[in-house]
Coordinates of C-alpha atoms in Angstrom, one line a residue:
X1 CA -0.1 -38.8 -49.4
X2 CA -2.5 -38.9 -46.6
X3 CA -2.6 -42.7 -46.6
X4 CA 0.9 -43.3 -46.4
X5 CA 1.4 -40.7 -44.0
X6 CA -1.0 -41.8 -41.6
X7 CA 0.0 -45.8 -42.2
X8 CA -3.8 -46.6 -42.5
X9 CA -4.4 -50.4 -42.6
X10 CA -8.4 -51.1 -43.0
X11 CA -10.3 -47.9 -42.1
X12 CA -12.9 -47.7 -45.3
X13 CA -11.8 -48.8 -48.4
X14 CA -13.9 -47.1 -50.0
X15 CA -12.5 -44.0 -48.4
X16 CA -9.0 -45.1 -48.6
X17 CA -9.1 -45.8 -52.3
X18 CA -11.5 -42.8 -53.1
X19 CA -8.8 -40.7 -51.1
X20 CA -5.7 -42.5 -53.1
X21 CA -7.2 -41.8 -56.5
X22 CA -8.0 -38.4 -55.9
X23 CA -4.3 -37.1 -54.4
X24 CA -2.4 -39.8 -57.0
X25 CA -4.2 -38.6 -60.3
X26 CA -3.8 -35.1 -59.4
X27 CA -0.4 -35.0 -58.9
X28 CA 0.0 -36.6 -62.7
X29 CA -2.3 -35.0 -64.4
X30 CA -0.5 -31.8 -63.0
X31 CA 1.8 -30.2 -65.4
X32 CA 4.9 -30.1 -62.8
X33 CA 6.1 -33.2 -63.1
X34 CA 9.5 -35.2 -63.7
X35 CA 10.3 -35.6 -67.0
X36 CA 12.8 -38.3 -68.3
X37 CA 15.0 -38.1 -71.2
X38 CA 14.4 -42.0 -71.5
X39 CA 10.5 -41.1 -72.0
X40 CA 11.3 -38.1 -74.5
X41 CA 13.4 -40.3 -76.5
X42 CA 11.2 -43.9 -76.2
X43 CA 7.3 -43.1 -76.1
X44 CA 5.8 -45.5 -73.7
X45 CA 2.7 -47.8 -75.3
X46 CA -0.4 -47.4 -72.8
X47 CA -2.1 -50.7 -71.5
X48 CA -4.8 -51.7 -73.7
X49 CA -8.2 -53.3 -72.6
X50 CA -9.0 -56.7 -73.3
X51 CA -9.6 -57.3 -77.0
X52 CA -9.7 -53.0 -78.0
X53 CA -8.5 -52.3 -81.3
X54 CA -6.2 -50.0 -82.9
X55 CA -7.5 -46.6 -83.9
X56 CA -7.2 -43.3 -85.1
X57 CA -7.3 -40.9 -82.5
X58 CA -10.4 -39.0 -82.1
X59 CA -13.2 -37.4 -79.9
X60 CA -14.2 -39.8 -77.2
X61 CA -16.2 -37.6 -74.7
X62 CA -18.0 -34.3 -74.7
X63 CA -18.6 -32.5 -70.8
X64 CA -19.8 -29.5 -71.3
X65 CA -18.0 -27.4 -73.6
X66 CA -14.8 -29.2 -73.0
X67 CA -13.7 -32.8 -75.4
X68 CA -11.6 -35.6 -74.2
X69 CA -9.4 -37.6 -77.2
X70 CA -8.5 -41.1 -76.6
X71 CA -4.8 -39.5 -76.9
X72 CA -5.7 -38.3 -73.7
X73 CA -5.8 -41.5 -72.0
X74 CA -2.5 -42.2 -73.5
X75 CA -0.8 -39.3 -72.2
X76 CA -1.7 -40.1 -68.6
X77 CA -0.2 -43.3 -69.0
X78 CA 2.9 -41.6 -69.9
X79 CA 2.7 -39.3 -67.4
X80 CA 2.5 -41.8 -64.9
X81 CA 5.4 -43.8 -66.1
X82 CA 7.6 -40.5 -66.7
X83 CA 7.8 -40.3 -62.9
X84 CA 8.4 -43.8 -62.1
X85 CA 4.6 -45.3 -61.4
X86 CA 3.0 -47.9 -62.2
X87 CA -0.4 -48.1 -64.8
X88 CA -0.5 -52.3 -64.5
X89 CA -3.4 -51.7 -62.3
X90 CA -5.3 -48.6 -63.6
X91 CA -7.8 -49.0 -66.1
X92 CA -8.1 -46.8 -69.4
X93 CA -11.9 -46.5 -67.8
X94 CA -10.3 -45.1 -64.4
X95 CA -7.9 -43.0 -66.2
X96 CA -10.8 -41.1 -68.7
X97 CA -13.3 -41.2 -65.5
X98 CA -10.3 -39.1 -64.0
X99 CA -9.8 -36.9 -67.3
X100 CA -14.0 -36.5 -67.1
X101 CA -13.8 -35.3 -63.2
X102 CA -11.6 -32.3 -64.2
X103 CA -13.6 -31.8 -67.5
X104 CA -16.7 -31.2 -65.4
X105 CA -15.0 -29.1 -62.3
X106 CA -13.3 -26.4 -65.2
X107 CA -16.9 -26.6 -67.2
X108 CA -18.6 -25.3 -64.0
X109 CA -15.9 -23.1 -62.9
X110 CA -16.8 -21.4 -66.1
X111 CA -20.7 -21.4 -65.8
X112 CA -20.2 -19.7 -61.9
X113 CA -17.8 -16.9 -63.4
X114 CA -14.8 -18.0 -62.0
X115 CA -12.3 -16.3 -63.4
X116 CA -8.6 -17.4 -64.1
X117 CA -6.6 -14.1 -65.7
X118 CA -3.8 -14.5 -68.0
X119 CA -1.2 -13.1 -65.9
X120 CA -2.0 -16.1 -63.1
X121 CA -1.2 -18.5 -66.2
X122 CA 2.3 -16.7 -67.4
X123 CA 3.0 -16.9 -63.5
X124 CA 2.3 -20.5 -63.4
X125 CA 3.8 -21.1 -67.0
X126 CA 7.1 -19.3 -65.9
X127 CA 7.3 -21.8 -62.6
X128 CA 6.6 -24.9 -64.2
X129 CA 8.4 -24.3 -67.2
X130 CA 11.5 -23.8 -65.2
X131 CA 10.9 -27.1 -62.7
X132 CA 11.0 -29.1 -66.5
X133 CA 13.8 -27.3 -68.4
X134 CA 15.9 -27.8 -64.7
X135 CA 14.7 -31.9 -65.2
X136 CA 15.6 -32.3 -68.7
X137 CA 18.2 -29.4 -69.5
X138 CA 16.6 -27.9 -72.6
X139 CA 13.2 -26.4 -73.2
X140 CA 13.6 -27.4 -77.0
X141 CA 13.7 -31.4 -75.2
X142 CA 10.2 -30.1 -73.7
X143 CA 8.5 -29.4 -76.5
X144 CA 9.8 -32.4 -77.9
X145 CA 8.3 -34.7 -75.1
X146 CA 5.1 -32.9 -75.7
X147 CA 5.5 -33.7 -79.4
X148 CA 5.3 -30.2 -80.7
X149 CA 6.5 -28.4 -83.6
X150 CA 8.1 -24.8 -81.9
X151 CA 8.4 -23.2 -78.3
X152 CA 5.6 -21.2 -79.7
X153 CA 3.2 -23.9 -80.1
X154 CA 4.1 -25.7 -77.0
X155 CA 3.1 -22.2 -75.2
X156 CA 0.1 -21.8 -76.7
X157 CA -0.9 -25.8 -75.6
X158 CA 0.4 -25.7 -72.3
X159 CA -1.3 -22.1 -71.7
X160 CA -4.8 -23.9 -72.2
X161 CA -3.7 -26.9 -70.2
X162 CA -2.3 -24.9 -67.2
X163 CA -5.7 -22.3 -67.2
X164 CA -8.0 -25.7 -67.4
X165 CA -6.0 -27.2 -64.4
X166 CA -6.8 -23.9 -62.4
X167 CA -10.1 -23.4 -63.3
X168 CA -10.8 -27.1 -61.8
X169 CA -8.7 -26.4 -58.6
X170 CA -10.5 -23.1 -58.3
X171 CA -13.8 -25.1 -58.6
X172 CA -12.6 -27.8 -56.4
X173 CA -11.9 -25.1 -53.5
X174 CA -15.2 -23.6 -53.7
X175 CA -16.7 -26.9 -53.2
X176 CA -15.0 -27.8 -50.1
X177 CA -14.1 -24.2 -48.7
X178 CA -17.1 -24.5 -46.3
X179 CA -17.2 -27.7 -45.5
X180 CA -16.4 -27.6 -41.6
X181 CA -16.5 -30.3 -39.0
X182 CA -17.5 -30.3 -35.3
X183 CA -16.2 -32.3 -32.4
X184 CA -18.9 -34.6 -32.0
X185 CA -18.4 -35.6 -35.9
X186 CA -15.0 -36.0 -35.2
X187 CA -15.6 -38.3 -32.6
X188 CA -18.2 -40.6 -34.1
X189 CA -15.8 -40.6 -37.2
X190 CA -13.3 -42.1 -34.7
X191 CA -15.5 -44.3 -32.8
X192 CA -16.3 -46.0 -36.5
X193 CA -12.6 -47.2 -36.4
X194 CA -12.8 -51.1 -35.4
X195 CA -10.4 -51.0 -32.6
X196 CA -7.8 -53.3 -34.5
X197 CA -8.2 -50.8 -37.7
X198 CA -6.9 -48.4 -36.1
X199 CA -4.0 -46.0 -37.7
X200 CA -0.6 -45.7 -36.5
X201 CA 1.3 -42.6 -36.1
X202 CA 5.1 -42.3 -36.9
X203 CA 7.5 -40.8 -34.5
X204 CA 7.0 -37.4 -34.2
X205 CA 8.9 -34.6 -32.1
X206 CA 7.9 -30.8 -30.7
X207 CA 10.6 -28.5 -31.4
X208 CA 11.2 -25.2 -30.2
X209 CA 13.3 -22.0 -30.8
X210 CA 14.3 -18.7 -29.9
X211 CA 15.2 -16.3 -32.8
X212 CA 17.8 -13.2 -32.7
X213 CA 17.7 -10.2 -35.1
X214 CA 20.7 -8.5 -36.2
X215 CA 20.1 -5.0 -35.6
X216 CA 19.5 -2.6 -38.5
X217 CA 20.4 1.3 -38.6
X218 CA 18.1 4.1 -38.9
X219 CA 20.1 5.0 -42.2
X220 CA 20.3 1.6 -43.4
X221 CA 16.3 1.6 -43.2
X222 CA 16.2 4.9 -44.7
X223 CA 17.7 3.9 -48.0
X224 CA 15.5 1.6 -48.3
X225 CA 12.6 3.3 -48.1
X226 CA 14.1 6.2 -50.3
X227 CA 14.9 3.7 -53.2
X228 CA 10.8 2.6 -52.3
X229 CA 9.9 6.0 -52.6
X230 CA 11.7 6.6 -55.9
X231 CA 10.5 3.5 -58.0
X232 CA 6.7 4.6 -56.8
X233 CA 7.6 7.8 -58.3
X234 CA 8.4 6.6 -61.4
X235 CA 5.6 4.3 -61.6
X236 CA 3.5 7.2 -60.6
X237 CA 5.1 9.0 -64.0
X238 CA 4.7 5.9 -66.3
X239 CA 7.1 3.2 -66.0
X240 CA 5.6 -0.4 -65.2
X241 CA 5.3 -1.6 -61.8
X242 CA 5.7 -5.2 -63.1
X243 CA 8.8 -4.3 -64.5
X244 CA 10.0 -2.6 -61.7
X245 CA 9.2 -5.6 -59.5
X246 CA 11.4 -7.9 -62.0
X247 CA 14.4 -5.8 -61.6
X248 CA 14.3 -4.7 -57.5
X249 CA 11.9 -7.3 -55.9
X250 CA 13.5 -9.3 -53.4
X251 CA 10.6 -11.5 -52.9
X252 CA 11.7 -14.6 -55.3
X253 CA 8.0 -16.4 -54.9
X254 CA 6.8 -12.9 -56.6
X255 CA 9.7 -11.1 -58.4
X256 CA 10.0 -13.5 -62.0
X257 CA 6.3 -12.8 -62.7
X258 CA 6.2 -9.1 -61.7
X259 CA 5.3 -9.3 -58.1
X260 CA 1.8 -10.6 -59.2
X261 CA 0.1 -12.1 -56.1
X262 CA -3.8 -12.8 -56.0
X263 CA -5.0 -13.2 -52.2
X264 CA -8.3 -12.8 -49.8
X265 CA -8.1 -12.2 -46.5
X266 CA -7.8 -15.6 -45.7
X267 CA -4.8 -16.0 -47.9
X268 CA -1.8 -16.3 -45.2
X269 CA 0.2 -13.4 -45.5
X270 CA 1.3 -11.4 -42.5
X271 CA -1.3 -9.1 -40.7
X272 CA 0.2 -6.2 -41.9
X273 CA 0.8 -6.9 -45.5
X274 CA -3.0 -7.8 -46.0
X275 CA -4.3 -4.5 -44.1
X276 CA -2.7 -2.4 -46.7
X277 CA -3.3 -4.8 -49.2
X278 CA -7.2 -4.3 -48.3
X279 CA -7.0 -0.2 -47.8
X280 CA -6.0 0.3 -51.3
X281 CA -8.6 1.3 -54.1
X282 CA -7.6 -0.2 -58.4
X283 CA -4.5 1.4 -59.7
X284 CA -3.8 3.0 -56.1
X285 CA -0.2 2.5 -54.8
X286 CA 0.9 2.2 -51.2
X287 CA 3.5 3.9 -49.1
X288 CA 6.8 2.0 -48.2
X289 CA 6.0 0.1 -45.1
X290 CA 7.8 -2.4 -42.9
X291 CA 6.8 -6.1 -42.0
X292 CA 8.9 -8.8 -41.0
X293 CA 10.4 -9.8 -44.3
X294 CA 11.5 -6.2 -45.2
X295 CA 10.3 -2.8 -46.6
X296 CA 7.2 -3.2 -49.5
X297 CA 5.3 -1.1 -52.0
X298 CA 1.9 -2.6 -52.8
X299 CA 0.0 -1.6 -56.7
X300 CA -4.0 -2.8 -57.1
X301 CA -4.6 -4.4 -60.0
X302 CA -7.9 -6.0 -59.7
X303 CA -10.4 -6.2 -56.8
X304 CA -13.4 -8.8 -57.4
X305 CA -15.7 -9.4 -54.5
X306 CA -13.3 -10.7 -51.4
X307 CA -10.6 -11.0 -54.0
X308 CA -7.4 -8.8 -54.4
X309 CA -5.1 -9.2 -57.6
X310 CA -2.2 -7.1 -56.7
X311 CA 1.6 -6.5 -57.5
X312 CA 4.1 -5.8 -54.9
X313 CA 8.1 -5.0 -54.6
X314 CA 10.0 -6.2 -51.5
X315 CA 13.4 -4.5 -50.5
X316 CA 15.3 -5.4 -47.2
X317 CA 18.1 -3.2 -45.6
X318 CA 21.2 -4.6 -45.6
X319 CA 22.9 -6.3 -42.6
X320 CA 26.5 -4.9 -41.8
X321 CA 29.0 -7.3 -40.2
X322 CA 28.9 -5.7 -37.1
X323 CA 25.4 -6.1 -36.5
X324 CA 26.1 -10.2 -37.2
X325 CA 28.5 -10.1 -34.5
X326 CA 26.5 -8.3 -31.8
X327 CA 23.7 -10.8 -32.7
X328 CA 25.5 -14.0 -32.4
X329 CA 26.9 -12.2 -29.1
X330 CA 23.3 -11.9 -27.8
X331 CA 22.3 -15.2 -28.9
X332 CA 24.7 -16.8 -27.3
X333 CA 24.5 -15.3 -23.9
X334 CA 21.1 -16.1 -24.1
X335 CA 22.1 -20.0 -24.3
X336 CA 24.4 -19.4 -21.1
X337 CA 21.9 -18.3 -19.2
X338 CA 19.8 -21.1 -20.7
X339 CA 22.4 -24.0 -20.4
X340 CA 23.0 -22.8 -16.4
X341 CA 19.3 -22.8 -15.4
X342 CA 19.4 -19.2 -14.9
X343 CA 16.3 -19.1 -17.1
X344 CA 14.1 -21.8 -18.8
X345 CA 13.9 -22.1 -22.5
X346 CA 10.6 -20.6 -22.9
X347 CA 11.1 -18.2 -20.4
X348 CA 14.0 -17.1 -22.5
X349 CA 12.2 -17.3 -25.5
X350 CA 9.1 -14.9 -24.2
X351 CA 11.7 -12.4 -23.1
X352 CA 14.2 -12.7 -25.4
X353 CA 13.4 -13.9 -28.9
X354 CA 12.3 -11.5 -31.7
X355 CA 10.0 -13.8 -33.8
X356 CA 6.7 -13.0 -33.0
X357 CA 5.0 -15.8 -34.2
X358 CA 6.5 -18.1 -31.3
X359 CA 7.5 -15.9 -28.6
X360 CA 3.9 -16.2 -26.9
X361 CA 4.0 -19.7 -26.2
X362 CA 7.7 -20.5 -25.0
X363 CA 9.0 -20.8 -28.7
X364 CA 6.9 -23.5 -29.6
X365 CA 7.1 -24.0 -33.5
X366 CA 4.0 -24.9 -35.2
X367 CA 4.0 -27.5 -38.1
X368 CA 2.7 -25.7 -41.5
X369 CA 1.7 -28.6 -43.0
X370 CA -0.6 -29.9 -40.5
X371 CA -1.0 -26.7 -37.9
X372 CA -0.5 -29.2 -35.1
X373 CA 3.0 -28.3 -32.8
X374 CA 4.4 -32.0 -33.8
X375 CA 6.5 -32.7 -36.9
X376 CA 6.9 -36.2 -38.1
X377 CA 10.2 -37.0 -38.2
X378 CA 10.1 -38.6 -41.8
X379 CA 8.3 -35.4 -43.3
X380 CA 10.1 -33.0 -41.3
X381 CA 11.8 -30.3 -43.2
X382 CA 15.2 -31.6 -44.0
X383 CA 17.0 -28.5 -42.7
X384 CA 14.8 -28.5 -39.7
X385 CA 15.7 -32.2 -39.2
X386 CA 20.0 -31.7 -39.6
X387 CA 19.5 -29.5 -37.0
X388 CA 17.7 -30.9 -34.4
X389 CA 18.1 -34.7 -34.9
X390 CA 21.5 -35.5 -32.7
X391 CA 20.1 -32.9 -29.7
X392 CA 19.8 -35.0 -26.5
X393 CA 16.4 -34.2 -24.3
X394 CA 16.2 -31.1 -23.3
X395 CA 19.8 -29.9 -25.1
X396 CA 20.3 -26.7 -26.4
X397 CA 21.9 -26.5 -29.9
X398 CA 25.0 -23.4 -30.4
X399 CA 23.9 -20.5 -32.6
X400 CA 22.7 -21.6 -35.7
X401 CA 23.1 -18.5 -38.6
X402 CA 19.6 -18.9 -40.2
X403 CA 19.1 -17.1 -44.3
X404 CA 15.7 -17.3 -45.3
X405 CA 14.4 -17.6 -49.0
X406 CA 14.1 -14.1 -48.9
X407 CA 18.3 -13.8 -47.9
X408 CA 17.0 -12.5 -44.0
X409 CA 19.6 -13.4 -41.5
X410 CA 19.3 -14.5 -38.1
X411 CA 20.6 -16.4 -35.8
X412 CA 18.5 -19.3 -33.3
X413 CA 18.6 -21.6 -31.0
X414 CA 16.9 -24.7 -31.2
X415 CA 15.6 -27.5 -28.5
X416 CA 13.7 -30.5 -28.6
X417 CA 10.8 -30.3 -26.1
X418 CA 8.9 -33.6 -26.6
X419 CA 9.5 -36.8 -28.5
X420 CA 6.4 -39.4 -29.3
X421 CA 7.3 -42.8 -30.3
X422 CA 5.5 -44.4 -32.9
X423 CA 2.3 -45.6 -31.3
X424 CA -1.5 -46.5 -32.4
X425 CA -4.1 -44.2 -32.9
X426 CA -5.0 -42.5 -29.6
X427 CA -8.6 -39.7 -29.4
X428 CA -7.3 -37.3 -26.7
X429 CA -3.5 -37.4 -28.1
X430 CA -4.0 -37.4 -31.8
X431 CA -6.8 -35.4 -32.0
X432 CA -5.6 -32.8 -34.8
X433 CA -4.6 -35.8 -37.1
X434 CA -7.9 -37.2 -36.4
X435 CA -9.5 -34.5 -37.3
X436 CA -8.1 -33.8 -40.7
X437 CA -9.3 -37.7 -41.5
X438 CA -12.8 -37.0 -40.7
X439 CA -12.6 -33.5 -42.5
X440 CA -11.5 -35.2 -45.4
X441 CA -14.2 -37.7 -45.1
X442 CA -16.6 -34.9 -45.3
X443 CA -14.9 -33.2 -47.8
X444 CA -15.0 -36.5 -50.3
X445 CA -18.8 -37.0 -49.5
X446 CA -19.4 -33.2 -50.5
X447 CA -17.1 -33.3 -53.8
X448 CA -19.3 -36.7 -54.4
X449 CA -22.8 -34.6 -53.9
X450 CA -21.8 -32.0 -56.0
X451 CA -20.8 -35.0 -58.7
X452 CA -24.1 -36.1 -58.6
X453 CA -26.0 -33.0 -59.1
X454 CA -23.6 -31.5 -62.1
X455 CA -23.2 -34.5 -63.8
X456 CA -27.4 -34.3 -64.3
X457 CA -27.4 -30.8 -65.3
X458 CA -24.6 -30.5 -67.9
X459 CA -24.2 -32.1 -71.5
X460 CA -22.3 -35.0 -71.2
X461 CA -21.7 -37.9 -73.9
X462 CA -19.2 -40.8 -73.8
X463 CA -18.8 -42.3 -77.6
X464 CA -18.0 -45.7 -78.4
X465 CA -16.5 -48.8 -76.2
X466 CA -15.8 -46.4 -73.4
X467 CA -19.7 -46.0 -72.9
X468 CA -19.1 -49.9 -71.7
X469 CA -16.9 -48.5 -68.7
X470 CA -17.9 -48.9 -65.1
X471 CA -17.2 -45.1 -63.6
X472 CA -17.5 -44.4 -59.7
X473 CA -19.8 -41.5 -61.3
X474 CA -23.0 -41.8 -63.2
X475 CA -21.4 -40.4 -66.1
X476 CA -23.6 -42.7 -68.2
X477 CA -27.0 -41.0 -66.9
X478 CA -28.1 -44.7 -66.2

């Protein structure tokens, strides 16, 4: 979370708080969460308000076309407690002002035509089905927790729940998407800071690397792009390219759901994925081509606007032994010519390194999280971290044998270039981390406009005691 990574002791509570409710509530209203047996078998009792009574469950609000049940409210608690939280200190007001925030951003999503397809909701119904049967060891113990009858029915409920969630992140996006921030508002943000407020930053490192490629033959590549060639010639004839991707994709993030990706040219894939990606018309299919993971096809499915829904199968060649061994042969004459000052590191690494992506700048990784070159050393990768952590300043690890997600091999050297101590807040140093405060700032006040403005537009009605709440919106219309 952004407060606890940035250790933020008295900046704006209102910010703070507003920042806290928003990350903490998404994450449990999200359907990926940890599921205990103790909470399938023992069905947690929700805090009740002062003096509420017992009742039959029923419709308590109305946003737009979408209805809350007091139920509702109960299932957050549980949700909550299922992953080990505490609901002493959260309202049954907060919670349905929560439920009535995501109500309102799928509502919209609707009403502006964005559109969430069915094969996006099997993908994400596939993923998150799998994190919960791998918590709990059964599907059946799933659709028990969820109190239903049959897989079936579970399906069918969790379909609508996972397409609501993405139509309100989808909305959510659009709101903020271009919301940008200058310097100068970056640096009055910062000069708002009362000088004892000021964050504190844990102890961080810059870490760099130079990357060697085993070697792979002209034939080798060949097959591959033969065995491309032949599953877009069936396709071509008939057979389904999802299916296709299922059985011969190597591209796990893609391959369960049928190589189904939806992207814009924003989306961060490599350069040359998206430019063939963008050159294809509906139903067209590419050419084998080559990018850094491998050898793909690309199918069309959709294009809407700036927005590609495609399919795509990945195949890489394979590595032979031999070309292992002349790798880790390179590698490590490399790091002899490193280790005797022959050569600096990044000197090295412009000349020598095959990753493209860090060569330019002396091997210099960048941080993915936070696009910054540091890495905190308490969110750092925990592979990353094994490796790295005992290296001395200015020590270069031995030939690490690197297999990606994606079962690339290659082998890498790693060295620490710069450690920072834990230390207060500082403009010139900290400037990226600063940043990302004051654009989130802005992003909050924008969500909070847009609040304001929908909430008097759309049909809204709160029934009963909950119309006694206090809500951070004017959900009331008072």
């Amino acid at each position: 979370m952004l407060l606890k990574k940035l250790q933020l002791k008295t900046v704006d509570y209102k910010l703070v708080l507003t920042i806290c409710f928003l990350l903490f509530f998404n994450s449990i209203i999200s359907a990926q969460e940890v599921i205990k047996d103790a909470v399938a078998e023992k069905p947690v009792e929700a805090p009740k308000t002062t003096g509420q009574r017992q009742k039959i469950d029923g419709i308590i609000a109305t946003v737009g076309d979408y209805i809350v049940l007091d139920s509702d409210i109960d299932k957050g608690y549980l949700e909550i407690q299922s992953q080990g939280g505490s609901v002493k200190d959260i309202t049954r007001c907060q919670m349905l002002g929560k439920l009535l925030e995501d109500k309102l951003y799928a509502h919209q999503a609707i009403q502006d035509s964005i559109i969430v397809s069915d094969a996006e909701v099997r993908s994400m119904m596939e993923d998150r089905l799998n994190y919960m049967v791998q918590q709990v060891g059964t599907i059946d113990k799933v659709v028990e927790y969820y109190k239903k009858s049959s897989v079936e029915e579970f399906k069918t409920y969790f379909s609508d729940i996972l397409k609501e969630q993405k139509l309100a992140s989808e909305m959510r996006d659009k709101i903020v998407k271009d919301v940008e921030i200058t310097p100068e508002e970056v640096r009055n943000f910062f000069k708002k800071i009362p000088k004892d407020d000021l964050p504190t930053f844990g102890a961080e490192m810059e870490v760099a690397q130079i990357v060697v490629e085993p070697k792979v033959s002209k034939a080798d590549k060949d097959k591959v792009i033969d065995r491309l060639n032949a599953i877009r010639k069936d396709v071509l004839e008939g057979s389904s390219f999802a299916t296709k991707a299922v059985l011969y994709s190597q591209d796990p993030g893609s391959a369960p759901n049928g190589g189904y990706y939806k992207m814009t040219r924003k989306t961060p894939f490599v350069k040359e994925f998206k430019d063939v990606a963008f050159s294809l018309q509906e139903g067209e299919i590419s050419a084998p081509f080559e990018t850094t993971f491998g050898y793909h096809i690309i199918m069309v499915d959709k294009i809407k606007g700036q927005e590609v829904e495609l399919r795509h199968i990945l195949i890489s060649p394979t590595v032979s032994d031999d070309a292992l061994k002349e790798a880790k042969e390179r590698i490590t004459n490399v790091r002899n010519k490193i280790v005797s000052k022959e050569i600096t590191f990044a000197e090295a690494a412009r000349t020598e390194s095959d990753e493209k992506e860090t060569r330019a700048n002396g091997g210099t990784l960048v941080n993915p999280n936070t696009q910054d070159t540091r890495f905190e050393l308490t969110k750092m990768d925990p592979t990353l971290y094994s490796q790295v952590s005992n290296l001395k300043d200015d020590e270069v690890s031995q030939p690490l044998l690197n297999t990606d997600d994606k079962g690339k091999k290659t082998y890498k050297l790693i060295t620490v270039t710069n450690r920072i101590d834990e230390h207060t807040a500082d403009y010139a140093k900290d400037y990226t981390k600063i940043k990302e405060l004051a654009l989130k700032e802005k992003q909050i006040n924008a969500i909070a406009k847009w609040f304001d403005t929908k909430i008097k537009d759309t049909y809204i009605k709160i029934i009963g005691e909950y119309r006694d709440c206090t809500f951070a919106n004017n959900w009331l219309k008072k």
